[in-house]
PDB file of C-alpha atoms and ligand atoms in Angstrom:
ATOM      1  CA  MET A 668      -1.551 -28.189   1.081  1.00 61.00           C
ATOM      2  CA  PHE A 669      -2.144 -25.149   3.211  1.00 74.00           C
ATOM      3  CA  GLU A 670      -0.591 -26.911   6.165  1.00 69.00           C
ATOM      4  CA  ASN A 671      -0.710 -25.478   9.655  1.00 73.00           C
ATOM      5  CA  ILE A 672      -3.860 -23.560   8.989  1.00 87.00           C
ATOM      6  CA  TYR A 673      -6.633 -24.343  11.389  1.00 90.00           C
ATOM      7  CA  GLY A 674     -10.222 -23.412  10.698  1.00 90.00           C
ATOM      8  CA  ASN A 675     -10.928 -20.706   8.117  1.00 91.00           C
ATOM      9  CA  ARG A 676     -11.754 -23.452   5.608  1.00 92.00           C
ATOM     10  CA  LYS A 677     -13.750 -21.174   3.315  1.00 93.00           C
ATOM     11  CA  THR A 678     -10.926 -18.684   3.017  1.00 95.00           C
ATOM     12  CA  VAL A 679      -8.424 -21.448   2.329  1.00 94.00           C
ATOM     13  CA  GLU A 680     -10.711 -22.991  -0.316  1.00 93.00           C
ATOM     14  CA  ASN A 681     -11.171 -19.622  -1.963  1.00 94.00           C
ATOM     15  CA  LEU A 682      -7.452 -18.936  -2.121  1.00 95.00           C
ATOM     16  CA  LYS A 683      -6.714 -22.423  -3.455  1.00 92.00           C
ATOM     17  CA  ASN A 684      -9.349 -22.034  -6.151  1.00 92.00           C
ATOM     18  CA  SER A 685      -8.004 -18.681  -7.197  1.00 93.00           C
ATOM     19  CA  ILE A 686      -4.587 -20.251  -7.743  1.00 92.00           C
ATOM     20  CA  GLU A 687      -5.905 -23.308  -9.534  1.00 89.00           C
ATOM     21  CA  SER A 688      -8.123 -21.279 -11.835  1.00 90.00           C
ATOM     22  CA  ASP A 689      -5.399 -18.667 -12.275  1.00 89.00           C
ATOM     23  CA  ARG A 690      -7.625 -15.871 -11.069  1.00 93.00           C
ATOM     24  CA  VAL A 691      -5.401 -14.281  -8.492  1.00 96.00           C
ATOM     25  CA  SER A 692      -6.285 -10.712  -7.562  1.00 96.00           C
ATOM     26  CA  HIS A 693      -3.823  -7.902  -7.104  1.00 96.00           C
ATOM     27  CA  CYS A 694      -4.968  -6.841  -3.679  1.00 97.00           C
ATOM     28  CA  TYR A 695      -6.184  -8.803  -0.682  1.00 98.00           C
ATOM     29  CA  LEU A 696      -7.316  -7.724   2.730  1.00 98.00           C
ATOM     30  CA  PHE A 697      -7.132 -10.204   5.575  1.00 97.00           C
ATOM     31  CA  SER A 698      -8.951  -8.733   8.531  1.00 96.00           C
ATOM     32  CA  GLY A 699      -9.614  -9.915  12.054  1.00 93.00           C
ATOM     33  CA  GLU A 700      -8.346  -9.430  15.574  1.00 89.00           C
ATOM     34  CA  LYS A 701      -4.783 -10.140  16.552  1.00 90.00           C
ATOM     35  CA  GLY A 702      -3.928 -13.830  16.895  1.00 92.00           C
ATOM     36  CA  LEU A 703      -6.406 -15.220  14.375  1.00 94.00           C
ATOM     37  CA  GLY A 704      -3.684 -16.111  11.895  1.00 93.00           C
ATOM     38  CA  LYS A 705      -3.731 -13.321   9.314  1.00 96.00           C
ATOM     39  CA  ARG A 706       0.018 -13.465   8.828  1.00 95.00           C
ATOM     40  CA  THR A 707       0.071 -17.264   8.768  1.00 94.00           C
ATOM     41  CA  ILE A 708      -2.525 -17.455   6.020  1.00 95.00           C
ATOM     42  CA  ALA A 709      -0.955 -14.620   4.010  1.00 97.00           C
ATOM     43  CA  LYS A 710       2.394 -16.376   4.126  1.00 96.00           C
ATOM     44  CA  ALA A 711       0.876 -19.699   3.086  1.00 95.00           C
ATOM     45  CA  PHE A 712      -0.840 -17.993   0.164  1.00 96.00           C
ATOM     46  CA  ALA A 713       2.384 -16.222  -0.796  1.00 97.00           C
ATOM     47  CA  LYS A 714       4.184 -19.549  -0.638  1.00 96.00           C
ATOM     48  CA  ALA A 715       1.632 -21.144  -2.947  1.00 95.00           C
ATOM     49  CA  LEU A 716       2.012 -18.254  -5.386  1.00 96.00           C
ATOM     50  CA  LEU A 717       5.799 -18.438  -5.422  1.00 97.00           C
ATOM     51  CA  CYS A 718       6.108 -22.244  -5.271  1.00 95.00           C
ATOM     52  CA  GLU A 719       8.025 -23.937  -8.093  1.00 95.00           C
ATOM     53  CA  GLY A 720       6.445 -27.333  -7.440  1.00 93.00           C
ATOM     54  CA  GLU A 721       3.932 -29.213  -9.532  1.00 91.00           C
ATOM     55  CA  GLU A 722       0.805 -27.306 -10.484  1.00 85.00           C
ATOM     56  CA  GLY A 723      -2.200 -28.246  -8.367  1.00 83.00           C
ATOM     57  CA  MET A 724       0.136 -29.227  -5.515  1.00 87.00           C
ATOM     58  CA  ARG A 725       1.225 -25.787  -4.438  1.00 90.00           C
ATOM     59  CA  PRO A 726       2.648 -24.992  -1.976  1.00 93.00           C
ATOM     60  CA  CYS A 727       4.728 -28.185  -2.117  1.00 93.00           C
ATOM     61  CA  ASN A 728       6.651 -27.115   1.002  1.00 93.00           C
ATOM     62  CA  LYS A 729       9.769 -28.713  -0.466  1.00 94.00           C
ATOM     63  CA  CYS A 730      11.041 -26.648  -3.373  1.00 96.00           C
ATOM     64  CA  ARG A 731      13.633 -23.920  -3.100  1.00 97.00           C
ATOM     65  CA  ALA A 732      10.994 -21.194  -3.205  1.00 97.00           C
ATOM     66  CA  CYS A 733       8.869 -22.754  -0.440  1.00 96.00           C
ATOM     67  CA  VAL A 734      11.891 -23.149   1.829  1.00 96.00           C
ATOM     68  CA  LYS A 735      12.863 -19.534   1.245  1.00 97.00           C
ATOM     69  CA  VAL A 736       9.367 -18.289   2.036  1.00 96.00           C
ATOM     70  CA  ASP A 737       9.378 -20.287   5.275  1.00 95.00           C
ATOM     71  CA  LYS A 738      12.595 -18.553   6.262  1.00 96.00           C
ATOM     72  CA  GLU A 739      11.270 -15.212   4.991  1.00 96.00           C
ATOM     73  CA  GLU A 740      14.256 -15.019   2.685  1.00 96.00           C
ATOM     74  CA  HIS A 741      12.511 -15.054  -0.679  1.00 97.00           C
ATOM     75  CA  HIS A 742      13.442 -11.963  -2.669  1.00 96.00           C
ATOM     76  CA  ASP A 743      10.006 -11.688  -4.224  1.00 98.00           C
ATOM     77  CA  LEU A 744       8.188 -11.751  -0.903  1.00 98.00           C
ATOM     78  CA  ILE A 745       8.449  -8.320   0.637  1.00 98.00           C
ATOM     79  CA  PHE A 746       7.222  -7.339   4.080  1.00 98.00           C
ATOM     80  CA  VAL A 747       6.446  -3.636   4.040  1.00 98.00           C
ATOM     81  CA  GLY A 748       7.108  -2.181   7.477  1.00 96.00           C
ATOM     82  CA  HIS A 749       6.742   1.170   9.170  1.00 95.00           C
ATOM     83  CA  GLU A 750       9.419   3.262  10.893  1.00 94.00           C
ATOM     84  CA  LYS A 751       7.349   4.732  13.709  1.00 91.00           C
ATOM     85  CA  PRO A 752       5.681   2.295  16.091  1.00 85.00           C
ATOM     86  CA  ASN A 753       2.130   3.646  15.900  1.00 84.00           C
ATOM     87  CA  THR A 754       1.781   5.038  12.392  1.00 89.00           C
ATOM     88  CA  PHE A 755       2.194   3.813   8.897  1.00 94.00           C
ATOM     89  CA  GLY A 756       3.114   6.915   6.977  1.00 96.00           C
ATOM     90  CA  VAL A 757       3.348   7.988   3.384  1.00 97.00           C
ATOM     91  CA  GLU A 758       7.136   7.569   3.304  1.00 97.00           C
ATOM     92  CA  ASP A 759       6.830   3.971   4.465  1.00 97.00           C
ATOM     93  CA  ILE A 760       4.523   3.252   1.543  1.00 97.00           C
ATOM     94  CA  ARG A 761       6.619   5.167  -0.985  1.00 97.00           C
ATOM     95  CA  ASP A 762       9.852   3.450   0.037  1.00 96.00           C
ATOM     96  CA  GLY A 763       8.520   0.007   0.865  1.00 96.00           C
ATOM     97  CA  LEU A 764       5.897  -0.389  -1.836  1.00 97.00           C
ATOM     98  CA  ASN A 765       5.622   2.227  -4.580  1.00 97.00           C
ATOM     99  CA  ARG A 766       9.312   2.485  -5.484  1.00 97.00           C
ATOM    100  CA  ASP A 767       9.887  -1.244  -5.277  1.00 97.00           C
ATOM    101  CA  ILE A 768       6.843  -2.535  -7.072  1.00 97.00           C
ATOM    102  CA  VAL A 769       7.889  -1.110 -10.442  1.00 96.00           C
ATOM    103  CA  ILE A 770      10.975  -3.330 -10.405  1.00 96.00           C
ATOM    104  CA  ARG A 771      10.251  -6.730 -11.947  1.00 97.00           C
ATOM    105  CA  PRO A 772      10.411  -9.888  -9.790  1.00 96.00           C
ATOM    106  CA  ASN A 773      13.884 -11.160  -8.929  1.00 91.00           C
ATOM    107  CA  GLU A 774      13.400 -14.863  -9.416  1.00 91.00           C
ATOM    108  CA  ALA A 775       9.702 -15.757  -9.471  1.00 94.00           C
ATOM    109  CA  LYS A 776       6.824 -14.893 -11.776  1.00 94.00           C
ATOM    110  CA  ARG A 777       5.172 -12.862  -9.082  1.00 96.00           C
ATOM    111  CA  LYS A 778       6.175 -10.302  -6.531  1.00 98.00           C
ATOM    112  CA  ILE A 779       4.271 -10.277  -3.276  1.00 98.00           C
ATOM    113  CA  TYR A 780       3.925  -7.547  -0.704  1.00 98.00           C
ATOM    114  CA  ILE A 781       2.629  -8.217   2.790  1.00 98.00           C
ATOM    115  CA  ILE A 782       1.603  -5.087   4.669  1.00 98.00           C
ATOM    116  CA  ASP A 783       1.038  -5.992   8.309  1.00 96.00           C
ATOM    117  CA  ASP A 784      -0.499  -3.500  10.787  1.00 95.00           C
ATOM    118  CA  ALA A 785      -2.350  -1.972   7.846  1.00 96.00           C
ATOM    119  CA  GLU A 786      -4.884  -0.459  10.256  1.00 93.00           C
ATOM    120  CA  LEU A 787      -2.147   2.038  11.088  1.00 94.00           C
ATOM    121  CA  LEU A 788      -1.931   3.388   7.529  1.00 96.00           C
ATOM    122  CA  ASN A 789      -2.852   7.042   7.712  1.00 95.00           C
ATOM    123  CA  VAL A 790      -4.923   8.773   5.047  1.00 95.00           C
ATOM    124  CA  GLN A 791      -1.902  10.096   3.137  1.00 96.00           C
ATOM    125  CA  ALA A 792      -0.318   6.665   3.136  1.00 97.00           C
ATOM    126  CA  GLN A 793      -3.539   5.088   1.892  1.00 97.00           C
ATOM    127  CA  ASN A 794      -3.788   7.660  -0.846  1.00 97.00           C
ATOM    128  CA  ALA A 795      -0.177   6.983  -1.815  1.00 96.00           C
ATOM    129  CA  MET A 796      -0.995   3.282  -1.931  1.00 96.00           C
ATOM    130  CA  LEU A 797      -4.173   3.830  -3.904  1.00 95.00           C
ATOM    131  CA  LYS A 798      -2.453   4.620  -7.181  1.00 90.00           C
ATOM    132  CA  THR A 799      -0.451   1.427  -6.889  1.00 95.00           C
ATOM    133  CA  ILE A 800      -3.423  -0.790  -6.155  1.00 95.00           C
ATOM    134  CA  GLU A 801      -5.478   0.851  -8.883  1.00 94.00           C
ATOM    135  CA  GLU A 802      -2.938   0.001 -11.556  1.00 93.00           C
ATOM    136  CA  PRO A 803      -0.559  -2.606 -10.217  1.00 95.00           C
ATOM    137  CA  PRO A 804       2.005  -4.308 -12.466  1.00 97.00           C
ATOM    138  CA  GLU A 805       0.578  -7.663 -13.602  1.00 95.00           C
ATOM    139  CA  TYR A 806       3.066  -9.637 -11.502  1.00 97.00           C
ATOM    140  CA  ALA A 807       2.205  -7.873  -8.220  1.00 97.00           C
ATOM    141  CA  VAL A 808       0.073  -9.158  -5.355  1.00 98.00           C
ATOM    142  CA  ILE A 809      -0.480  -6.971  -2.308  1.00 98.00           C
ATOM    143  CA  MET A 810      -1.820  -8.371   0.957  1.00 98.00           C
ATOM    144  CA  LEU A 811      -3.043  -6.038   3.662  1.00 98.00           C
ATOM    145  CA  LEU A 812      -3.347  -7.451   7.176  1.00 98.00           C
ATOM    146  CA  SER A 813      -5.498  -5.460   9.529  1.00 96.00           C
ATOM    147  CA  ASP A 814      -7.330  -5.786  12.834  1.00 90.00           C
ATOM    148  CA  ASN A 815      -9.613  -2.873  12.037  1.00 88.00           C
ATOM    149  CA  LYS A 816     -10.999  -2.483   8.577  1.00 86.00           C
ATOM    150  CA  GLU A 817     -12.927   0.647   9.610  1.00 87.00           C
ATOM    151  CA  SER A 818      -9.647   2.494   9.246  1.00 89.00           C
ATOM    152  CA  PHE A 819      -9.588   2.117   5.455  1.00 95.00           C
ATOM    153  CA  LEU A 820     -10.775   4.569   2.854  1.00 96.00           C
ATOM    154  CA  PRO A 821     -13.681   3.154   0.839  1.00 96.00           C
ATOM    155  CA  THR A 822     -11.589   3.602  -2.288  1.00 96.00           C
ATOM    156  CA  VAL A 823      -8.945   1.264  -0.855  1.00 96.00           C
ATOM    157  CA  LEU A 824     -11.489  -1.286   0.384  1.00 96.00           C
ATOM    158  CA  SER A 825     -13.218  -1.431  -2.980  1.00 96.00           C
ATOM    159  CA  ARG A 826      -9.943  -2.505  -4.620  1.00 95.00           C
ATOM    160  CA  CYS A 827      -9.339  -5.429  -2.281  1.00 96.00           C
ATOM    161  CA  VAL A 828     -10.661  -8.960  -2.102  1.00 97.00           C
ATOM    162  CA  GLU A 829     -11.537  -9.257   1.535  1.00 97.00           C
ATOM    163  CA  PHE A 830     -11.342 -12.220   3.893  1.00 97.00           C
ATOM    164  CA  ASN A 831     -12.411 -12.099   7.515  1.00 96.00           C
ATOM    165  CA  MET A 832     -10.403 -14.389   9.724  1.00 96.00           C
ATOM    166  CA  MET A 833     -12.539 -16.437  12.084  1.00 95.00           C
ATOM    167  CA  SER A 834     -11.866 -18.009  15.442  1.00 94.00           C
ATOM    168  CA  VAL A 835     -11.388 -21.776  15.379  1.00 95.00           C
ATOM    169  CA  LYS A 836     -13.105 -24.628  17.205  1.00 95.00           C
ATOM    170  CA  ASP A 837     -11.659 -25.744  20.536  1.00 95.00           C
ATOM    171  CA  ARG A 838     -10.432 -29.025  19.067  1.00 94.00           C
ATOM    172  CA  GLU A 839      -8.578 -27.132  16.333  1.00 94.00           C
ATOM    173  CA  LEU A 840      -7.061 -24.854  18.924  1.00 95.00           C
ATOM    174  CA  ILE A 841      -5.855 -27.872  20.885  1.00 95.00           C
ATOM    175  CA  ALA A 842      -4.432 -29.482  17.741  1.00 94.00           C
ATOM    176  CA  ALA A 843      -2.521 -26.274  17.004  1.00 94.00           C
ATOM    177  CA  LEU A 844      -1.071 -26.256  20.522  1.00 95.00           C
ATOM    178  CA  LYS A 845      -0.135 -29.927  20.319  1.00 95.00           C
ATOM    179  CA  GLU A 846       1.653 -29.297  17.055  1.00 92.00           C
ATOM    180  CA  ARG A 847       3.780 -26.714  18.852  1.00 92.00           C
ATOM    181  CA  ASN A 848       4.322 -28.909  21.939  1.00 94.00           C
ATOM    182  CA  LEU A 849       2.489 -26.405  24.075  1.00 94.00           C
ATOM    183  CA  TYR A 850      -0.436 -28.553  25.106  1.00 92.00           C
ATOM    184  CA  GLU A 851      -0.989 -29.367  28.774  1.00 89.00           C
ATOM    185  CA  GLU A 852      -4.046 -31.348  29.685  1.00 88.00           C
ATOM    186  CA  VAL A 853      -4.509 -29.782  33.118  1.00 87.00           C
ATOM    187  CA  MET A 854      -4.706 -26.356  31.506  1.00 88.00           C
ATOM    188  CA  GLU A 855      -7.102 -27.340  28.737  1.00 93.00           C
ATOM    189  CA  SER A 856     -10.343 -25.840  29.980  1.00 92.00           C
ATOM    190  CA  TYR A 857      -8.664 -22.659  31.193  1.00 91.00           C
ATOM    191  CA  ILE A 858      -6.884 -22.155  27.895  1.00 94.00           C
ATOM    192  CA  THR A 859      -9.827 -22.870  25.631  1.00 94.00           C
ATOM    193  CA  GLU A 860     -11.957 -20.486  27.661  1.00 91.00           C
ATOM    194  CA  PHE A 861      -9.257 -17.850  27.663  1.00 92.00           C
ATOM    195  CA  ALA A 862      -8.488 -18.104  23.962  1.00 93.00           C
ATOM    196  CA  GLY A 863     -12.050 -18.249  22.671  1.00 91.00           C
ATOM    197  CA  GLY A 864     -10.829 -19.872  19.461  1.00 94.00           C
ATOM    198  CA  ASN A 865      -7.915 -17.471  18.989  1.00 94.00           C
ATOM    199  CA  ILE A 866      -4.791 -19.609  18.496  1.00 95.00           C
ATOM    200  CA  GLY A 867      -2.360 -16.696  18.724  1.00 94.00           C
ATOM    201  CA  ARG A 868      -3.828 -15.633  22.032  1.00 94.00           C
ATOM    202  CA  ALA A 869      -3.437 -19.140  23.470  1.00 95.00           C
ATOM    203  CA  ILE A 870       0.166 -19.394  22.262  1.00 95.00           C
ATOM    204  CA  ARG A 871       0.979 -16.060  23.801  1.00 94.00           C
ATOM    205  CA  LEU A 872      -0.505 -17.059  27.130  1.00 94.00           C
ATOM    206  CA  LEU A 873       1.666 -20.177  27.133  1.00 95.00           C
ATOM    207  CA  THR A 874       4.902 -18.600  25.981  1.00 95.00           C
ATOM    208  CA  ASP A 875       4.964 -14.957  27.086  1.00 95.00           C
ATOM    209  CA  GLU A 876       5.384 -14.322  30.789  1.00 94.00           C
ATOM    210  CA  VAL A 877       4.739 -10.596  30.643  1.00 91.00           C
ATOM    211  CA  TYR A 878       1.481 -11.245  28.845  1.00 92.00           C
ATOM    212  CA  ARG A 879       0.494 -13.884  31.380  1.00 92.00           C
ATOM    213  CA  GLU A 880       1.054 -11.393  34.161  1.00 92.00           C
ATOM    214  CA  LYS A 881      -1.173  -8.911  32.391  1.00 92.00           C
ATOM    215  CA  VAL A 882      -3.927 -11.509  32.122  1.00 93.00           C
ATOM    216  CA  THR A 883      -3.628 -12.209  35.855  1.00 93.00           C
ATOM    217  CA  ASN A 884      -3.889  -8.481  36.502  1.00 93.00           C
ATOM    218  CA  VAL A 885      -7.054  -8.176  34.437  1.00 94.00           C
ATOM    219  CA  ASP A 886      -8.624 -11.020  36.399  1.00 93.00           C
ATOM    220  CA  LYS A 887      -7.590  -9.446  39.714  1.00 94.00           C
ATOM    221  CA  VAL A 888      -8.984  -6.056  38.803  1.00 95.00           C
ATOM    222  CA  LEU A 889     -12.297  -7.584  37.709  1.00 95.00           C
ATOM    223  CA  GLN A 890     -12.627  -9.491  40.978  1.00 94.00           C
ATOM    224  CA  GLU A 891     -11.799  -6.422  43.027  1.00 95.00           C
ATOM    225  CA  LEU A 892     -14.213  -4.148  41.176  1.00 94.00           C
ATOM    226  CA  PRO A 893     -17.117  -4.309  43.643  1.00 93.00           C
ATOM    227  CA  ARG A 894     -14.772  -3.005  46.345  1.00 93.00           C
ATOM    228  CA  MET A 895     -13.101  -0.347  44.237  1.00 94.00           C
ATOM    229  CA  GLY A 896     -13.733   3.380  44.264  1.00 93.00           C
ATOM    230  CA  ILE A 897     -13.032   5.646  41.307  1.00 92.00           C
ATOM    231  CA  ASN A 898      -9.521   6.398  42.606  1.00 95.00           C
ATOM    232  CA  ASP A 899      -8.721   2.697  42.874  1.00 94.00           C
ATOM    233  CA  ILE A 900      -9.887   2.318  39.292  1.00 93.00           C
ATOM    234  CA  ARG A 901      -7.585   5.100  38.122  1.00 92.00           C
ATOM    235  CA  GLU A 902      -4.680   3.468  39.910  1.00 92.00           C
ATOM    236  CA  ALA A 903      -5.477   0.093  38.363  1.00 91.00           C
ATOM    237  CA  LEU A 904      -5.588   1.402  34.777  1.00 89.00           C
ATOM    238  CA  PRO A 905      -1.862   0.952  34.036  1.00 88.00           C
ATOM    239  CA  LEU A 906      -2.230  -2.731  34.948  1.00 87.00           C
ATOM    240  CA  LEU A 907      -4.577  -3.242  31.994  1.00 84.00           C
ATOM    241  CA  GLY A 908      -2.628  -0.701  30.062  1.00 68.00           C
ATOM    242  CA  GLY A 909      -2.314   0.151  26.472  1.00 72.00           C
ATOM    243  CA  ARG A 910      -4.397  -0.290  23.438  1.00 73.00           C
ATOM    244  CA  GLU A 911      -2.314  -3.131  22.140  1.00 77.00           C
ATOM    245  CA  ASP A 912      -3.858  -5.939  24.205  1.00 84.00           C
ATOM    246  CA  MET A 913      -7.308  -4.426  24.476  1.00 86.00           C
ATOM    247  CA  ASP A 914      -8.862  -7.295  22.494  1.00 84.00           C
ATOM    248  CA  MET A 915      -7.694  -9.684  25.190  1.00 88.00           C
ATOM    249  CA  VAL A 916      -8.864  -7.406  28.010  1.00 92.00           C
ATOM    250  CA  LEU A 917     -12.339  -7.056  26.496  1.00 91.00           C
ATOM    251  CA  SER A 918     -12.765 -10.744  25.806  1.00 90.00           C
ATOM    252  CA  ARG A 919     -11.554 -11.472  29.351  1.00 92.00           C
ATOM    253  CA  MET A 920     -14.255  -9.155  30.662  1.00 95.00           C
ATOM    254  CA  GLN A 921     -16.907 -10.854  28.578  1.00 93.00           C
ATOM    255  CA  VAL A 922     -15.914 -14.306  29.798  1.00 91.00           C
ATOM    256  CA  TYR A 923     -15.671 -13.118  33.399  1.00 94.00           C
ATOM    257  CA  PHE A 924     -19.143 -11.596  33.510  1.00 96.00           C
ATOM    258  CA  GLY A 925     -20.581 -14.532  31.571  1.00 95.00           C
ATOM    259  CA  ASN A 926     -19.259 -16.850  34.287  1.00 93.00           C
ATOM    260  CA  LEU A 927     -20.425 -14.547  37.023  1.00 95.00           C
ATOM    261  CA  LEU A 928     -23.930 -14.601  35.625  1.00 96.00           C
ATOM    262  CA  LYS A 929     -23.887 -18.414  35.659  1.00 95.00           C
ATOM    263  CA  LEU A 930     -22.683 -18.404  39.276  1.00 95.00           C
ATOM    264  CA  LYS A 931     -25.447 -16.030  40.225  1.00 95.00           C
ATOM    265  CA  ALA A 932     -28.087 -18.113  38.497  1.00 95.00           C
ATOM    266  CA  THR A 933     -26.920 -21.259  40.305  1.00 94.00           C
ATOM    267  CA  ASP A 934     -26.495 -19.409  43.616  1.00 92.00           C
ATOM    268  CA  SER A 935     -22.971 -20.779  43.915  1.00 91.00           C
ATOM    269  CA  GLN A 936     -21.651 -20.903  47.493  1.00 93.00           C
ATOM    270  CA  THR A 937     -18.082 -20.027  46.565  1.00 92.00           C
ATOM    271  CA  ALA A 938     -15.982 -16.885  46.874  1.00 91.00           C
ATOM    272  CA  ARG A 939     -16.833 -16.092  43.239  1.00 91.00           C
ATOM    273  CA  GLY A 940     -20.461 -16.786  44.017  1.00 93.00           C
ATOM    274  CA  ASP A 941     -20.262 -14.105  46.718  1.00 94.00           C
ATOM    275  CA  ILE A 942     -19.027 -11.625  44.133  1.00 94.00           C
ATOM    276  CA  ALA A 943     -21.825 -12.668  41.794  1.00 95.00           C
ATOM    277  CA  ARG A 944     -24.465 -11.974  44.447  1.00 95.00           C
ATOM    278  CA  GLN A 945     -23.334  -8.358  44.635  1.00 95.00           C
ATOM    279  CA  TYR A 946     -24.601  -7.849  41.102  1.00 96.00           C
ATOM    280  CA  SER A 947     -28.267  -7.661  40.199  1.00 95.00           C
ATOM    281  CA  TYR A 948     -29.650  -9.406  37.113  1.00 95.00           C
ATOM    282  CA  GLU A 949     -30.132  -5.979  35.545  1.00 94.00           C
ATOM    283  CA  ASP A 950     -26.391  -5.289  35.861  1.00 95.00           C
ATOM    284  CA  PHE A 951     -25.385  -8.002  33.392  1.00 96.00           C
ATOM    285  CA  PRO A 952     -27.008  -6.884  30.132  1.00 96.00           C
ATOM    286  CA  ARG A 953     -25.937  -3.356  30.968  1.00 95.00           C
ATOM    287  CA  ILE A 954     -22.306  -4.468  31.443  1.00 96.00           C
ATOM    288  CA  PHE A 955     -22.268  -6.574  28.253  1.00 96.00           C
ATOM    289  CA  GLY A 956     -23.641  -3.558  26.405  1.00 96.00           C
ATOM    290  CA  GLU A 957     -20.883  -1.342  27.843  1.00 94.00           C
ATOM    291  CA  ILE A 958     -18.206  -3.793  26.699  1.00 94.00           C
ATOM    292  CA  GLU A 959     -19.573  -3.778  23.151  1.00 92.00           C
ATOM    293  CA  HIS A 960     -19.909  -0.016  23.199  1.00 90.00           C
ATOM    294  CA  PHE A 961     -16.278   0.283  24.283  1.00 90.00           C
ATOM    295  CA  ARG A 962     -15.163  -2.099  21.545  1.00 87.00           C
ATOM    296  CA  VAL A 963     -16.807   0.097  18.920  1.00 84.00           C
ATOM    297  CA  ARG A 964     -15.357   3.282  20.406  1.00 83.00           C
ATOM    298  CA  MET A 965     -11.852   1.805  20.437  1.00 80.00           C
ATOM    299  CA  LYS A 966     -12.055   1.411  16.677  1.00 75.00           C
ATOM    300  CA  VAL A 967     -12.582   5.100  16.156  1.00 73.00           C
ATOM    301  CA  ASN A 968      -9.594   5.919  18.317  1.00 65.00           C
ATOM    302  CA  VAL A 969     -11.067   7.676  21.301  1.00 62.00           C
ATOM    303  CA  ASN A 970      -8.845   8.287  24.278  1.00 67.00           C
ATOM    304  CA  ALA A 971      -8.392   4.689  25.412  1.00 64.00           C
ATOM    305  CA  ASP A 972      -7.450   5.353  29.036  1.00 67.00           C
ATOM    306  CA  LEU A 973     -10.369   7.630  29.716  1.00 71.00           C
ATOM    307  CA  SER A 974     -12.953   5.327  28.234  1.00 83.00           C
ATOM    308  CA  LEU A 975     -11.459   2.304  30.003  1.00 88.00           C
ATOM    309  CA  GLU A 976     -11.895   4.190  33.258  1.00 90.00           C
ATOM    310  CA  LEU A 977     -15.550   4.783  32.376  1.00 90.00           C
ATOM    311  CA  LEU A 978     -15.983   1.169  31.390  1.00 92.00           C
ATOM    312  CA  LEU A 979     -14.585  -0.154  34.680  1.00 94.00           C
ATOM    313  CA  ASP A 980     -16.723   2.314  36.578  1.00 93.00           C
ATOM    314  CA  ALA A 981     -19.792   1.059  34.720  1.00 93.00           C
ATOM    315  CA  MET A 982     -18.819  -2.502  35.615  1.00 95.00           C
ATOM    316  CA  ARG A 983     -19.284  -1.994  39.322  1.00 94.00           C
ATOM    317  CA  PRO A 984     -22.507  -3.370  40.790  1.00 92.00           C
ATOM    318  CA  LYS A 985     -25.181  -0.679  40.801  1.00 84.00           C
ATOM    319  CA  ALA A 986     -27.118  -1.018  44.014  1.00 67.00           C
TER     320      ALA A 986
HETATM  321 ZN1   ZN B  38       7.120 -25.377  -3.414  1.00 57.85          ZN
END
């Protein structure tokens, strides 16, 4: 019934059960890095909640309501957006959620709000939202989608039923690509390694040229690192640029050094093997630790460029 959802079986089961037993909550939080399908699952759940098909068979994917949800044209499915690119402010919540939610549903029994980029909600916006999620109208369901749940006030978190989106198995990833006619056998091992179970990331690699170029740049910078001085690193920063794809950059780094360690252990006589030999065995755990450290620091919003510079510097072989 929840078609097109790969992996995340437990979450899907939970959501299905909540519908079947009529125990739907008023507030949900779907969390997980970009590309893991938060929006896909939220939309499928919304579709099931708004579906006019036979009970126990929802979403039927055929009725008027299902078709409208697919096209994002259902009047009782509202996507709450934000005006400024990097913040979700109090006005966005007042206009998009608080003022609208008091109006009864247009055509369905429920009214559903999907708030994407919820990690950008500032404290005032969260406080403005709090009153609504504390006492929502009985017909309302609010779904927060976020790649960083650390950004929420505990009072908001405690009101939400939370689901963590998980990466999928390689065979599920491949099935998802086949379904979209994006699968190419020759690319299989590269793509599964690159995506690490993140379907969205694989799709982007295969469909977005600018993104693909960025990935190539990350790989180039990593390979050049042993030869780079601190000035070269500073010059290379814009190539990896911006917070927005940092998940990809960090996972790329992890995969790269994981492979390098294997090449070192097998004393590979390739160009990559030569790079690997420039690192000592002590370098690897240190580098993996730095990547994790950086990941944590990103979540608390430190100056991304500066810490990326430090990270790359720490990734050079220490003689
Ligand atoms: Zn339906």
